[in-house]
Short mmCIF file of C-alpha atoms in Angstrom, two decimals:
data_model
loop_
_atom_site.label_atom_id
_atom_site.label_comp_id
_atom_site.label_asym_id
_atom_site.label_seq_id
_atom_site.Cartn_x
_atom_site.Cartn_y
_atom_site.Cartn_z
CA HIS Z 1 53.85 233.92 112.43
CA VAL Z 2 54.54 231.57 116.57
CA LEU Z 3 51.18 229.75 116.98
CA MET Z 4 51.04 227.45 119.68
CA VAL Z 5 48.99 224.92 120.49
CA GLY Z 6 47.87 222.74 123.26
CA ALA Z 7 47.54 223.25 127.23
CA GLY Z 8 49.37 226.43 129.05
CA ARG Z 9 49.63 229.63 130.50
CA PRO Z 10 50.03 232.46 127.46
CA SER Z 11 51.38 234.59 130.39
CA LYS Z 12 54.29 231.73 130.38
CA PHE Z 13 56.06 232.69 127.59
CA SER Z 14 54.56 237.29 127.28
CA LYS Z 15 57.94 238.08 128.20
CA GLU Z 16 59.44 235.92 125.53
CA THR Z 17 56.66 236.40 122.14
CA ALA Z 18 56.23 239.97 123.17
CA PRO Z 19 58.78 241.07 119.99
CA LEU Z 20 56.59 239.01 117.80
CA GLY Z 21 53.67 241.36 119.12
CA THR Z 22 50.16 239.99 116.84
CA ARG Z 23 52.15 237.11 115.08
CA ALA Z 24 52.41 235.05 118.30
CA HIS Z 25 48.96 232.84 118.32
CA PHE Z 26 47.59 230.78 121.39
CA THR Z 27 44.92 228.21 120.43
CA GLY Z 28 45.21 226.66 124.76
CA HIS Z 29 43.85 222.74 123.66
CA ARG Z 30 42.20 221.74 120.75
CA GLU Z 31 40.48 218.49 119.54
CA ASP Z 32 41.17 219.36 115.49
CA VAL Z 33 44.75 219.57 115.94
CA GLU Z 34 45.18 218.22 112.96
CA MET Z 35 43.82 220.57 111.46
CA TYR Z 36 46.73 223.79 112.73
CA ILE Z 37 49.90 221.02 111.87
CA ALA Z 38 48.58 220.69 108.64
CA ALA Z 39 48.57 224.95 108.42
CA MET Z 40 52.43 225.02 110.76
CA ASP Z 41 55.67 225.01 108.31
CA VAL Z 42 57.51 223.01 111.43
CA VAL Z 43 56.59 220.99 114.01
CA VAL Z 44 57.82 221.92 117.66
CA CYS Z 45 57.94 220.07 120.91
CA THR Z 46 59.71 221.88 123.70
CA SER Z 47 58.43 218.62 126.27
CA THR Z 48 60.33 218.43 129.38
CA LYS Z 49 59.51 215.94 131.25
CA GLY Z 50 58.99 212.54 129.90
CA GLU Z 51 55.47 211.49 128.77
CA GLY Z 52 56.12 209.17 126.43
CA LEU Z 53 56.39 209.56 122.41
CA THR Z 54 53.66 213.10 122.28
CA GLY Z 55 51.03 212.67 120.34
CA SER Z 56 51.46 215.78 118.25
CA LEU Z 57 54.68 214.24 117.18
CA ARG Z 58 52.51 211.20 115.30
CA GLU Z 59 49.69 213.87 114.16
CA ALA Z 60 53.05 215.46 112.76
CA MET Z 61 54.72 213.66 111.41
CA ALA Z 62 52.16 211.29 109.51
CA LEU Z 63 51.42 215.25 108.04
CA ALA Z 64 54.89 214.89 106.41
CA LYS Z 65 55.30 217.78 108.62
CA PRO Z 66 59.14 218.13 109.66
CA VAL Z 67 59.39 218.46 113.42
CA VAL Z 68 61.97 219.70 116.25
CA SER Z 69 62.31 217.85 119.55
CA THR Z 70 63.65 217.63 123.53
CA THR Z 71 65.06 214.27 124.04
CA VAL Z 72 63.06 213.25 126.02
CA SER Z 73 61.44 209.68 126.96
CA GLY Z 74 59.61 208.73 123.71
CA ASN Z 75 60.53 211.28 121.28
CA PRO Z 76 64.05 209.53 120.25
CA GLU Z 77 62.66 206.79 118.88
CA ALA Z 78 60.68 208.69 116.50
CA VAL Z 79 62.83 211.85 115.68
CA ILE Z 80 65.73 210.28 114.38
CA PRO Z 81 68.48 213.18 113.63
CA GLY Z 82 68.81 213.63 110.13
CA LYS Z 83 66.42 211.41 109.14
CA THR Z 84 62.73 212.37 110.57
CA GLY Z 85 63.19 215.16 112.34
CA VAL Z 86 65.54 217.26 114.55
CA LEU Z 87 66.43 216.81 118.35
CA VAL Z 88 67.43 219.10 120.86
CA PRO Z 89 68.31 218.89 124.77
CA VAL Z 90 66.18 219.86 126.68
CA GLY Z 91 66.44 223.75 127.66
CA ASP Z 92 69.28 224.26 125.35
CA GLU Z 93 67.20 227.48 123.75
CA ASP Z 94 70.18 228.22 120.98
CA ALA Z 95 69.89 224.38 120.05
CA LEU Z 96 66.21 224.90 119.33
CA ALA Z 97 66.88 228.24 117.45
CA GLN Z 98 69.42 226.19 115.44
CA ALA Z 99 66.97 223.77 114.77
CA LEU Z 100 64.42 225.85 113.46
CA MET Z 101 66.77 228.35 110.81
CA CYS Z 102 68.05 225.39 109.48
CA LEU Z 103 64.14 223.96 108.86
CA LEU Z 104 62.90 227.36 107.84
CA SER Z 105 66.14 228.10 105.57
CA SER Z 106 66.17 224.47 104.23
CA PRO Z 107 62.41 223.90 102.53
CA ALA Z 108 64.44 220.75 100.29
CA LEU Z 109 65.46 219.67 103.56
CA ALA Z 110 62.39 220.29 105.75
CA LYS Z 111 60.77 218.18 103.00
CA ARG Z 112 62.47 215.48 103.04
CA LEU Z 113 62.36 214.76 106.86
CA GLY Z 114 58.79 215.41 107.04
CA LEU Z 115 58.60 212.71 104.21
CA ILE Z 116 60.64 210.27 105.71
CA GLY Z 117 58.79 210.89 108.70
CA ARG Z 118 55.68 210.55 107.40
CA ARG Z 119 56.20 207.15 106.10
CA LEU Z 120 57.95 205.51 109.57
CA ALA Z 121 54.56 207.07 111.37
CA LEU Z 122 52.55 204.94 109.15
CA ARG Z 123 54.41 202.06 109.31
CA ILE Z 124 54.55 202.55 113.31
CA PHE Z 125 50.56 203.10 113.38
CA PRO Z 126 48.90 202.12 110.65
CA ASP Z 127 46.22 200.35 112.08
CA SER Z 128 44.98 203.57 114.43
CA LYS Z 129 41.87 205.26 113.57
CA ARG Z 130 44.07 208.00 113.74
CA ALA Z 131 46.69 207.37 112.04
CA ARG Z 132 43.78 206.61 108.96
CA VAL Z 133 42.36 210.11 109.10
CA MET Z 134 45.84 212.46 109.15
CA GLU Z 135 46.17 209.91 105.65
CA ALA Z 136 42.62 211.69 104.57
CA LEU Z 137 43.50 214.83 105.65
CA TYR Z 138 47.16 215.29 105.00
CA ARG Z 139 45.52 213.93 101.03
CA GLU Z 140 43.10 217.18 101.27
CA VAL Z 141 45.86 219.22 102.35
CA VAL Z 142 47.92 218.22 99.88
CA ARG Z 143 45.57 218.95 96.36
#
């Protein structure tokens, strides 16, 4: 399944997701995004414009999820290739597909990237309320 969470128009992706049929899900903007991230195998950020380190990546990393992100703005500061995730150039669909296939076909690698990313996220944002909430959520999900 493909789960798209956040602002945006589902119609923008209808042609690309048509082959997935009912396996493509669009939630729109959500305040409870952590619950969706907790259910994901891999979190992808395909931002094309600078917006600093995205909140979704911080949340995904704190939940020990492997991430694939474009190289925009602050994302490369946290997504360290081969250590905390995979970076792909903006607009490079082949690189994005390869990164996803790599992580989905190698659960051990995905888990390692997620755990290292989690340690980094909790170190970078140790005092944030969101980090504490995500820590509690992570512990609940792991049980």
